[in-house]
Amino acid sequence: MTDGLADASADKVIVIKSGTHSRWLGLADLGTYGSLLRYLVGRDIKGRYRPTSFGHYWMILRPVLEMLIYVIVFGYVFGITSQPIPYPLHVYSGIVLFVFFATSLSTAANTLTGNRHLLNKIYFPRLVIPLVNITVNLVDLGAASTVVLGLMLFYAVPPALNILALPLVLALLLSLTFGLGLCVAALSVRHSDTSIWLPLATRAMLYASPVTYPVSIVPEAARFFYMFNPVAVIVEMFRWSLFGTPLPHALHLAAAVVLSLAALLLGLIWFTRVEREMIDFL
Amino acid sequence: MDQEIAIEVEELSKLYYLEGRRPRGRRFRDFLRRSTARRPCAKAAIARELDVGHAFWALQNVSFTVRRGEVLGIIGRNGAGKSTLLKIMSRITAPTSGCARLRGRVISLLEVGTGFHEELTGRENVYLNGSILGMTSDEITRKLDAIVEFSGISRFLDTPVKYYSSGMRVRLGFSVAAHIDPEILIIDEVLAVGDAAFQEKCLGRVNELTGDAQHTVIFVSHSMAAIGSLCTRTILLDGGSVIADGDTGDVIKRYHELSAGEKGTVELSKRRERSGSGQLRMTKVVLQDANGANISYAKSGDAVRLVVEYDAAPELVGTRNIIANIVISTANGMRLFGLPSDILRKTKATIRPSGRLTCSLDKLPLLPGHYGLDISIVVERELADKVMGAAAITIVEGDYFGTQLLPISHYGNVLVGYDWNLHEGTH
């Protein structure tokens, strides 16, 4: 096995200048840092739960407990129901995606300061840090998703054939979350206010999306505008692909796709603009 | 091949802002105001910030080139810009202006054990740290045994790093770093940690790397001994600019002159805090080498002279009983030893209207540091002049024992000649 990094840079000239941005947004450079990405993800996943008593069960326990809270508050106390799928399954399928979305954003705001000691001592494409962040959260999402299957078995909800489209739904979710995460990270470099307003914003997003309630509860007149929220569309698409519930209107689907891709592009451009001098501000 | 240029640095400058983390011009409201015309405004903003003292140049127009295989030392006082330069060359931060070109695989060791995770074991951290430094996992697996052996902590390899002592961390961290094979290696002061034996091991490894003329090394250190033994060429930074670039010996001399400040001559004639009759007054203290040339600092183990010049009242001129004494104290005032002349049975002096008294030391028995001199002169059993803290002398690393080693100051600052016999039996 030859040394990949040395090969890649054997005759490479590294030019260090002010204000130059990495070409191709630095994406080409990422390939040689694959093992770094892997080990940082491993470090975060292994290290995070190691001192706790429940260990990695927290990956599942947390969304389940969260679901129970909503089922008790909204389902039992307020009497919200969902058709045709049982309310706990409705809530859990939404929670799983939403927790991924919200946690990814809130950790994105702190991940640069959290890895300050690395950024301050070593060169690597700074994009590795948000990539590690999203990957760790994706692993959590995968673990938490197993409960969806359990609940489907429990409530005898058969999977729809639409499940084949699930990867597309996830790609959309990833693009939106990663893009917004990059924006949040770039913003947090110079504006430490970010970590203050961000939880409020994600809380607002929770109630602006059909996570704890069905779309049918939203007033008819407002529903057209409501569904321009890409998170709402993605959550509904997720349920469509798993349970065969109705798909949002094509216009809303298109809007969600455009917004998600725009977020990704904006995030990449913004992040690479600030990455070279970010350490001076962290 | 060996004339090939590995590193080119051209007019590198870096501006830092003192007040807060955010330059004023980058705040949201300013951004709105001037988003139309950015460039000229940015320049004006920099000038304004420099004027009011909110910004400063950590580096200014630094240029140099390094040939492949060369070992370049970078020295300078604290705040001279060494770390900033390394950070820019390691691509940790970007310069404000200027440009640097590095040819080949670059590894920079600004710290050992960067990214160690407390909860992970030593073994896991070797992989983590190795990949952070740019090794692939196959490469690490291949070198794992060598790394562990070099570190000497194989027993604790599967213990979480949080239970490691700081020394063990350093050992493991440096062992990983020592097994990377870069074309350009940038090292910052990392060798200053760990015990002496391990330090020697590290220096040996760096020497090994630099021996084959393929590896280009940039080495920053406060240890002139390490710089002197590793680097052929050295750059001296001060106030963000290169003020000397050349042969290591010469540049180290410049550095010492810089940190010693003035030449080693102290005027005493205008000094008011003094006691004694004043019939004889010291006018000057001069530090000289063995040949009588004035020097600004001395090395441990050097032959030096301390020359005290005086003016005497006319009635004192002639042969007189005298006791001259110099007491040497540490920078924090602890007396180390005195050099009274009468102990040598030198009690007669020829006093002239203007003259000098010279005290010679064959082998300066002091560790590197700053020392204070108290000087007194007694003529005919009467104190003529006494100045406490008359002068301060700067001692730098030298080869007192001929072994290129000096004890640490924890044992005390005074050096004496000694020997050990370590081979005898008791019967």
XYZ file of C-alpha atoms in Angstrom:
709
model
C 0.000 0.000 0.000
C 1.593 3.249 -1.034
C 1.238 6.427 0.862
C -1.739 8.191 -0.661
C -1.016 11.616 0.644
C 2.587 11.713 -0.442
C 1.634 10.556 -3.920
C -0.976 13.202 -4.240
C 1.338 15.985 -3.256
C 4.687 14.662 -4.415
C 5.322 17.456 -6.866
C 2.629 19.762 -5.701
C 3.440 23.333 -4.929
C 1.471 24.757 -2.068
C 0.879 28.436 -2.637
C -0.087 30.479 0.377
C -1.548 33.874 -0.377
C -4.026 36.248 1.107
C -7.596 36.093 -0.020
C -7.224 33.152 -2.384
C -10.038 30.696 -2.024
C -9.524 27.039 -2.581
C -10.391 26.009 -6.105
C -13.542 23.951 -6.501
C -14.438 25.142 -3.008
C -11.697 22.897 -1.684
C -13.675 19.786 -2.498
C -10.894 18.240 -4.606
C -8.540 18.481 -1.646
C -10.885 16.530 0.605
C -10.137 13.140 -0.945
C -6.702 12.919 0.654
C -8.168 13.601 4.059
C -10.558 10.660 4.057
C -8.870 8.832 6.883
C -8.796 11.971 8.993
C -12.538 12.285 8.453
C -13.019 8.662 9.456
C -10.984 8.971 12.625
C -12.566 12.204 13.714
C -16.004 10.676 13.243
C -14.822 7.628 15.195
C -13.441 9.872 17.918
C -16.702 11.782 18.254
C -18.910 8.699 18.222
C -16.745 6.622 20.527
C -15.810 9.437 22.832
C -19.207 10.986 23.201
C -21.067 8.300 25.103
C -18.110 6.480 26.607
C -18.381 7.915 30.138
C -22.210 7.562 30.324
C -23.962 4.590 31.934
C -26.303 3.924 29.039
C -23.566 4.336 26.442
C -24.683 4.211 22.872
C -28.257 3.321 23.806
C -28.700 7.059 24.171
C -28.745 7.311 20.389
C -32.115 5.552 20.482
C -33.262 6.452 23.969
C -33.167 10.183 23.374
C -35.556 10.399 20.400
C -37.832 7.802 22.001
C -38.088 9.842 25.205
C -38.656 12.962 23.158
C -41.446 11.201 21.284
C -43.040 10.116 24.564
C -43.142 13.733 25.738
C -44.973 14.832 22.593
C -47.292 11.844 22.653
C -48.256 12.651 26.238
C -48.538 16.428 25.797
C -50.069 16.673 22.331
C -51.656 13.266 21.898
C -53.008 12.599 25.371
C -53.524 16.089 26.855
C -54.486 18.058 23.719
C -56.008 15.077 21.955
C -54.282 15.539 18.603
C -54.660 12.535 16.326
C -53.279 11.684 12.930
C -54.751 9.699 10.073
C -54.190 7.127 8.730
C -51.099 6.268 10.767
C -51.106 6.069 14.585
C -50.060 9.261 16.351
C -46.904 7.860 18.045
C -45.610 6.662 14.685
C -46.490 10.001 13.114
C -44.599 11.878 15.847
C -41.627 9.553 15.853
C -41.145 9.637 12.075
C -41.141 13.427 12.276
C -38.983 13.647 15.413
C -36.292 11.449 13.973
C -35.754 13.777 11.029
C -36.242 16.913 13.014
C -33.794 15.970 15.748
C -31.230 15.299 13.025
C -31.919 18.686 11.468
C -31.910 20.688 14.695
C -29.006 18.895 16.373
C -26.870 19.189 13.260
C -27.433 22.932 13.175
C -26.824 23.522 16.864
C -23.663 21.398 16.883
C -22.530 23.124 13.677
C -22.506 26.405 15.574
C -20.163 25.006 18.237
C -18.119 22.508 16.286
C -15.523 25.031 15.128
C -14.900 26.436 18.599
C -14.990 22.875 19.944
C -12.195 21.878 17.578
C -10.277 25.094 18.067
C -7.203 23.265 19.362
C -7.046 21.277 16.135
C -7.699 24.227 13.845
C -5.058 26.202 15.690
C -2.303 23.639 15.278
C -2.859 21.682 12.112
C -3.720 22.289 8.520
C -6.482 20.319 6.875
C -9.396 21.464 4.738
C -11.639 23.166 7.267
C -14.637 21.563 5.569
C -13.652 18.348 7.348
C -15.034 19.689 10.631
C -18.622 20.310 9.451
C -18.449 17.069 7.467
C -17.537 15.183 10.633
C -20.363 16.930 12.418
C -22.997 15.966 9.846
C -21.688 12.411 9.644
C -21.885 11.906 13.388
C -25.438 13.189 13.368
C -26.228 10.954 10.400
C -25.082 7.936 12.383
C -27.438 9.009 15.163
C -30.220 9.339 12.617
C -29.537 5.822 11.364
C -29.656 4.368 14.870
C -32.794 6.280 15.801
C -34.508 5.214 12.560
C -34.500 1.581 13.619
C -37.233 2.490 16.094
C -39.421 3.601 13.156
C -39.271 0.035 11.861
C -40.075 -1.294 15.328
C -43.097 0.988 15.607
C -44.271 -0.001 12.110
C -44.155 -3.641 13.135
C -45.906 -2.870 16.401
C -48.750 -0.940 14.755
C -48.779 -3.313 11.771
C -48.247 -0.495 9.270
C -46.969 -2.110 6.068
C -44.180 -0.258 4.242
C -45.206 1.375 0.977
C -43.400 0.717 -2.297
C -42.450 4.398 -2.199
C -39.688 3.343 0.156
C -37.497 3.061 -2.929
C -37.534 6.863 -3.055
C -36.232 7.113 0.503
C -32.611 7.808 -0.521
C -33.816 10.824 -2.489
C -35.660 12.142 0.540
C -32.574 11.676 2.668
C -30.377 13.356 0.055
C -32.671 16.348 0.154
C -32.568 16.434 3.939
C -28.774 16.146 3.918
C -28.349 18.895 1.370
C -30.563 21.270 3.337
C -29.101 20.438 6.731
C -25.469 20.441 5.643
C -25.929 23.682 3.691
C -27.603 25.482 6.575
C -25.050 23.962 8.974
C -22.209 25.454 6.915
C -23.926 28.846 6.966
C -24.373 28.629 10.723
C -20.734 27.572 11.204
C -19.465 30.387 8.975
C -21.654 32.859 10.808
C -20.563 31.638 14.236
C -16.916 32.398 13.426
C -17.407 36.120 13.807
C -20.780 36.348 15.493
C -20.969 34.474 18.727
C -24.617 35.589 18.960
C -25.360 32.667 16.656
C -25.506 30.062 19.378
C -27.986 32.233 21.274
C -30.654 32.740 18.632
C -30.188 29.417 16.890
C -32.094 27.264 19.439
C -34.997 29.714 19.222
C -34.965 29.456 15.451
C -34.965 25.666 15.459
C -37.741 25.643 18.079
C -39.794 27.880 15.790
C -38.999 25.510 12.935
C -40.278 22.576 15.018
C -43.679 24.194 15.329
C -43.631 25.354 11.718
C -43.304 21.747 10.555
C -45.758 18.848 10.759
C -43.739 16.990 13.380
C -45.993 16.991 16.412
C -49.236 17.465 14.483
C -50.587 16.442 11.061
C -50.665 18.906 8.154
C -54.452 18.650 8.135
C -54.532 20.711 11.328
C -53.053 23.727 9.526
C -55.819 26.091 8.323
C -56.664 25.502 4.669
C -55.882 29.101 3.666
C -52.413 29.059 5.208
C -51.449 25.597 4.026
C -50.247 26.767 0.595
C -47.655 29.061 2.190
C -46.948 26.676 5.047
C -45.702 24.046 2.652
C -42.988 26.312 1.239
C -41.075 25.351 4.357
C -38.616 22.752 3.040
C -38.464 20.962 6.391
C -42.239 20.462 6.295
C -42.009 19.078 2.762
C -39.133 16.748 3.626
C -40.921 15.397 6.708
C -44.046 14.787 4.641
C -41.974 13.132 1.889
C -40.390 10.880 4.493
C -43.815 9.709 5.662
C -44.940 9.313 2.054
C -42.016 7.056 1.291
C -42.506 4.931 4.413
C -46.253 4.788 4.953
C -47.688 5.837 1.585
C -49.368 8.988 2.954
C -50.139 11.688 0.318
C -47.211 13.489 -1.306
C -47.050 17.331 -1.104
C -47.991 19.349 -4.189
C -45.432 19.342 -7.030
C -44.873 23.072 -6.638
C -43.930 22.579 -3.007
C -41.696 19.652 -3.887
C -39.893 21.779 -6.468
C -39.520 24.614 -3.968
C -38.042 22.251 -1.388
C -35.531 20.862 -3.896
C -34.478 24.316 -5.055
C -34.180 25.651 -1.506
C -32.171 22.647 -0.309
C -29.701 22.839 -3.168
C -29.448 26.605 -2.807
C -28.694 26.179 0.909
C -25.938 23.694 0.089
C -24.348 25.944 -2.517
C -24.609 29.039 -0.338
C -23.158 27.160 2.612
C -20.182 25.851 0.632
C -19.369 29.235 -0.853
C -19.760 31.083 2.415
C -17.774 28.581 4.432
C -14.838 28.507 2.021
C -14.780 32.294 2.053
C -14.226 32.454 5.796
C -12.266 29.247 6.368
C -8.760 30.551 5.740
C -8.773 33.170 8.437
C -11.337 31.684 10.775
C -8.793 30.750 13.411
C -8.012 34.426 14.014
C -11.543 34.933 15.247
C -12.344 31.731 17.106
C 18.965 18.558 -6.770
C 20.355 19.978 -3.573
C 20.210 23.481 -4.967
C 16.504 23.149 -5.534
C 14.335 25.646 -3.718
C 11.891 24.081 -1.294
C 10.345 27.131 0.307
C 9.940 30.630 -1.004
C 8.492 33.337 1.175
C 7.842 36.713 -0.409
C 6.876 39.868 1.434
C 4.652 38.042 3.883
C 2.657 40.324 6.177
C -0.024 39.682 8.726
C -2.212 42.225 10.443
C -3.835 41.429 13.762
C -6.515 43.337 15.576
C -6.130 43.889 19.264
C -9.554 45.029 20.284
C -11.987 42.160 20.413
C -12.077 39.489 17.819
C -13.814 41.405 15.144
C -12.330 44.283 13.237
C -14.710 47.201 13.325
C -15.090 47.379 9.583
C -16.480 43.872 9.500
C -19.438 44.476 11.764
C -22.822 44.196 10.211
C -23.647 47.894 10.197
C -20.303 48.844 8.699
C -20.701 46.104 6.179
C -23.990 47.639 5.061
C -22.445 51.060 4.817
C -19.489 50.162 2.696
C -20.415 47.028 0.815
C -20.373 49.141 -2.347
C -16.673 50.062 -2.376
C -14.663 47.457 -0.517
C -11.004 47.583 -1.474
C -10.034 51.208 -0.938
C -12.133 51.372 2.220
C -10.455 48.285 3.642
C -7.047 49.911 3.191
C -8.192 53.127 4.801
C -9.707 51.125 7.643
C -6.401 49.340 8.245
C -4.523 52.629 8.332
C -7.044 54.038 10.788
C -6.879 50.980 13.038
C -3.069 51.099 13.032
C -3.196 54.797 13.908
C -5.353 54.404 16.974
C -3.435 51.303 18.034
C -6.206 48.759 17.535
C -4.191 46.823 15.013
C -0.583 45.845 14.601
C 1.600 44.052 12.100
C 2.561 40.692 13.545
C 4.644 40.161 10.426
C 5.810 42.743 7.975
C 7.370 42.024 4.601
C 9.114 38.848 5.608
C 11.007 37.236 2.727
C 13.407 34.328 2.530
C 14.050 31.172 0.562
C 15.047 27.755 1.812
C 16.824 25.187 -0.342
C 15.880 21.528 -0.243
C 17.741 19.739 2.525
C 18.451 22.903 4.444
C 17.723 23.165 8.175
C 16.605 26.678 8.923
C 16.312 27.973 12.461
C 13.990 30.800 13.368
C 14.663 32.712 16.558
C 13.409 35.883 18.120
C 12.160 37.281 21.361
C 8.590 36.726 22.531
C 6.185 38.482 20.199
C 8.707 38.731 17.391
C 6.345 37.000 14.975
C 7.747 33.466 14.998
C 4.464 31.740 15.747
C 2.575 33.841 13.241
C 5.074 32.956 10.553
C 4.765 29.256 11.361
C 0.987 29.461 11.397
C 0.947 31.002 7.952
C 3.445 28.497 6.573
C 1.405 25.648 8.073
C -1.730 27.075 6.417
C -3.456 27.528 9.737
C -4.176 31.130 9.011
C -3.868 33.236 5.881
C -1.487 36.166 5.452
C -2.838 39.684 5.025
C -0.553 40.145 2.049
C 2.399 38.445 0.449
C 2.897 34.920 -0.672
C 4.663 31.692 0.258
C 5.367 28.648 -1.921
C 6.147 25.277 -0.411
C 7.218 22.383 -2.617
C 6.465 18.933 -1.255
C 4.568 17.257 1.533
C 4.474 19.538 4.536
C 4.029 18.400 8.106
C 3.992 20.951 10.834
C 4.432 20.050 14.450
C 3.248 23.078 16.319
C 2.368 20.907 19.275
C 2.728 17.235 20.091
C -0.333 15.135 20.642
C -2.690 17.612 19.016
C -6.193 16.241 18.978
C -5.647 13.558 21.567
C -9.025 12.523 22.851
C -9.208 11.954 26.586
C -11.669 9.095 26.435
C -9.841 7.116 23.764
C -6.995 4.708 24.458
C -3.390 5.329 23.552
C -3.668 3.030 20.554
C -6.788 4.744 19.249
C -5.110 8.087 19.741
C -2.087 6.992 17.722
C -4.436 6.400 14.797
C -6.319 9.610 15.427
C -3.191 11.693 15.802
C -1.523 10.041 12.828
C -4.467 10.734 10.578
C -4.612 14.304 11.814
C -0.994 14.653 10.763
C -1.844 13.274 7.348
C -0.961 9.573 7.577
C -3.229 6.953 6.088
C -4.428 4.160 8.364
C -2.324 1.555 6.517
C 0.716 3.709 7.019
C -0.030 3.964 10.731
C -0.630 0.221 11.082
C 2.714 -0.435 9.429
C 4.506 1.953 11.756
C 2.564 1.183 14.925
C 5.220 -1.072 16.453
C 7.984 1.414 15.788
C 5.896 4.246 17.201
C 5.060 2.336 20.373
C 8.628 1.250 20.847
C 9.953 4.783 20.388
C 7.494 6.126 22.950
C 8.336 3.476 25.523
C 4.804 3.298 26.908
C 3.642 0.020 25.393
C 2.213 -1.125 28.741
C -0.342 1.660 28.721
C -1.297 1.444 25.065
C -4.839 0.309 25.824
C -5.407 2.728 28.695
C -7.474 5.844 28.006
C -5.262 8.861 27.515
C -6.984 10.724 30.337
C -5.062 8.560 32.807
C -1.725 9.422 31.188
C 0.747 11.744 32.836
C 1.689 14.783 30.808
C 5.080 13.223 30.130
C 3.473 10.103 28.671
C 1.287 12.191 26.407
C 4.274 14.062 25.095
C 6.149 10.824 24.480
C 3.296 9.272 22.577
C 2.591 12.478 20.673
C 6.155 12.964 19.574
C 6.563 9.311 18.676
C 3.708 9.581 16.216
C 5.122 12.761 14.789
C 8.616 11.324 14.554
C 7.442 8.562 12.257
C 6.003 10.741 9.571
C 8.157 11.166 6.557
C 7.550 14.656 5.224
C 9.560 16.565 2.667
C 9.150 19.778 4.605
C 8.997 19.634 8.381
C 8.018 22.629 10.461
C 8.724 22.283 14.180
C 7.784 24.726 16.879
C 9.469 24.342 20.235
C 8.035 20.843 20.680
C 11.384 19.560 21.785
C 11.296 21.758 24.849
C 9.040 19.280 26.602
C 9.669 15.904 28.133
C 12.655 14.788 30.163
C 16.232 15.234 29.039
C 16.661 11.680 27.769
C 13.543 11.895 25.652
C 14.532 15.313 24.380
C 17.825 13.881 23.253
C 15.981 11.089 21.477
C 13.824 13.655 19.708
C 16.764 15.794 18.675
C 18.454 12.647 17.419
C 15.439 11.858 15.297
C 15.379 15.355 13.832
C 19.094 15.042 13.135
C 18.470 11.769 11.369
C 15.789 13.353 9.216
C 17.987 16.239 8.287
C 21.056 14.151 7.629
C 20.064 12.905 4.210
C 19.621 16.313 2.524
C 16.143 15.367 1.341
C 14.211 16.813 4.216
C 13.831 20.523 4.579
C 13.306 21.572 8.161
C 12.175 24.815 9.708
C 12.870 24.824 13.390
C 11.693 27.417 15.880
C 13.108 27.352 19.355
C 14.126 29.416 22.312
C 16.905 26.957 23.016
C 19.989 28.356 21.357
C 21.755 25.081 22.059
C 19.206 23.155 19.997
C 19.253 25.761 17.231
C 23.033 25.789 17.265
C 23.355 22.043 16.998
C 20.659 21.498 14.344
C 20.600 24.517 12.072
C 23.146 25.653 9.557
C 21.328 28.846 8.835
C 19.118 30.939 11.088
C 16.751 33.834 10.736
C 16.265 36.363 13.504
C 12.851 37.995 13.707
C 12.115 41.081 15.700
C 8.977 43.177 15.658
C 7.632 41.131 12.777
C 10.567 41.684 10.437
C 13.661 39.723 9.525
C 16.604 41.555 11.091
C 19.267 38.936 10.486
C 19.549 35.968 8.147
C 22.682 33.902 7.820
C 25.148 31.669 9.580
C 23.633 30.350 12.817
C 26.529 31.420 15.034
C 26.380 35.032 13.860
C 22.621 35.233 14.107
C 22.586 33.774 17.616
C 25.108 36.452 18.565
C 22.773 39.111 17.193
C 19.927 37.576 19.160
C 21.858 37.729 22.398
C 22.837 41.317 21.741
C 19.188 42.071 21.141
C 18.025 40.458 24.359
C 20.923 41.802 26.397
C 19.891 45.254 25.216
C 22.872 47.566 25.812
C 26.455 46.534 25.419
C 27.799 45.118 28.660
C 29.019 48.477 29.885
C 27.274 50.262 32.718
C 27.863 53.881 33.639
C 28.100 54.382 37.377
C 29.309 57.977 37.701
C 25.786 59.377 37.787
C 24.376 56.664 40.021
C 22.948 58.200 43.218
C 22.062 55.159 45.269
C 25.494 54.507 46.693
C 27.220 54.642 50.036
C 30.793 55.254 51.221
C 33.109 58.199 51.738
C 33.266 58.966 48.039
C 37.015 59.503 48.065
C 37.118 56.883 45.395
C 34.149 56.549 43.095
C 33.388 53.855 40.579
C 32.555 55.307 37.178
C 31.937 52.271 35.050
C 31.585 48.496 35.037
C 32.589 46.690 31.888
C 32.196 43.040 30.932
C 35.088 41.787 28.820
C 36.189 38.536 27.312
C 39.590 37.014 28.085
C 41.262 39.172 25.451
C 39.958 42.387 26.924
C 37.311 43.061 24.274
C 34.035 44.490 25.563
C 31.152 42.045 25.287
C 27.458 42.399 25.985
C 26.856 38.925 27.349
C 28.884 35.859 28.220
C 28.453 32.121 27.907
C 28.471 29.707 30.836
C 32.040 28.474 31.217
C 33.604 31.413 29.344
C 36.676 33.179 30.638
C 35.564 36.725 31.428
C 36.756 39.864 33.135
C 34.777 42.306 35.179
C 36.460 45.679 34.957
C 35.604 48.399 37.463
C 36.813 51.878 36.483
C 37.145 54.592 39.122
C 38.136 58.167 39.817
C 40.045 58.801 43.033
C 40.608 61.927 45.098
C 44.230 63.247 44.798
C 45.030 62.514 48.464
C 44.328 58.827 47.881
C 46.745 58.400 45.008
C 49.565 55.987 45.754
C 49.875 52.527 47.200
C 47.003 51.759 49.521
C 45.401 48.895 51.404
C 42.332 47.937 49.478
C 39.535 45.412 49.449
C 37.511 45.241 46.244
C 34.516 42.955 46.210
C 31.908 41.945 43.706
C 28.876 39.939 44.842
C 26.839 38.115 42.257
C 23.111 37.552 42.862
C 20.309 35.990 40.894
C 17.760 38.198 39.166
C 15.460 37.793 42.164
C 18.115 38.936 44.577
C 19.521 35.742 46.083
C 23.261 36.101 46.701
C 25.251 33.374 44.994
C 28.898 34.155 45.670
C 31.292 36.987 46.284
C 34.681 37.759 44.766
C 36.532 39.635 47.538
C 40.113 40.526 46.628
C 41.549 40.185 50.179
C 40.836 36.455 50.265
C 43.442 36.117 47.521
C 45.839 38.082 49.752
C 45.746 40.898 47.227
C 45.433 43.801 49.592
C 47.753 46.416 48.064
C 46.590 48.568 45.200
C 48.210 51.316 43.220
C 45.561 54.013 43.239
C 45.673 56.445 40.327
C 43.516 59.520 39.707
C 41.663 57.420 37.143
C 42.220 53.713 37.152
C 40.668 50.360 36.908
C 40.384 47.206 38.985
C 39.997 43.967 37.056
C 38.532 40.746 38.352
C 39.067 37.696 36.139
C 37.094 34.474 36.118
C 38.591 31.539 34.205
C 35.347 29.754 33.868
C 32.132 31.606 34.462
C 30.261 29.286 36.866
C 26.721 30.478 36.146
C 23.722 29.017 34.379
C 22.136 31.075 31.591
C 20.112 33.979 32.939
C 20.441 37.499 34.215
C 22.524 38.266 37.299
C 23.029 41.342 39.392
C 26.378 42.683 40.635
C 26.893 44.498 43.926
C 30.319 46.166 44.014
C 32.128 47.685 46.942
C 35.591 49.139 47.418
C 37.187 49.609 50.845
C 40.319 51.776 51.036
C 42.371 51.865 54.232
C 39.638 50.058 56.180
C 37.087 52.664 55.225
C 34.256 52.059 52.790
C 35.012 54.301 49.830
C 32.206 53.350 47.476
C 29.508 50.764 47.318
C 26.797 50.354 44.674
C 24.140 47.709 45.098
C 22.841 46.379 41.807
C 25.655 48.174 40.033
C 25.206 46.165 36.872
C 23.338 43.229 35.448
C 25.044 40.672 33.300
C 23.478 38.294 30.848
C 24.713 34.746 30.669
C 23.720 32.524 27.767
C 24.057 28.805 27.178
C 27.620 27.646 26.982
C 29.618 24.483 27.308
C 30.852 24.630 30.914
C 31.549 20.914 31.258
C 32.656 20.188 27.709
C 29.662 17.890 27.407
C 27.295 20.417 25.812
C 25.002 19.870 28.769
C 24.062 22.099 31.666
C 22.076 21.150 34.762
C 18.622 22.645 35.164
C 18.310 25.742 37.317
C 16.150 23.839 39.778
C 19.381 22.536 41.335
C 20.719 26.045 41.713
C 22.324 28.542 39.372
C 25.955 28.009 40.260
C 28.173 25.590 38.387
C 31.215 23.901 39.886
C 33.663 21.501 38.301
C 33.135 17.948 39.481
C 33.619 14.331 38.521
C 32.083 10.976 39.285
C 33.577 7.557 39.551
C 30.883 5.042 38.797
C 32.868 1.838 38.455
C 34.311 0.926 41.847
C 33.264 -1.964 44.016
C 33.285 -1.583 47.802
C 35.695 -4.492 48.573
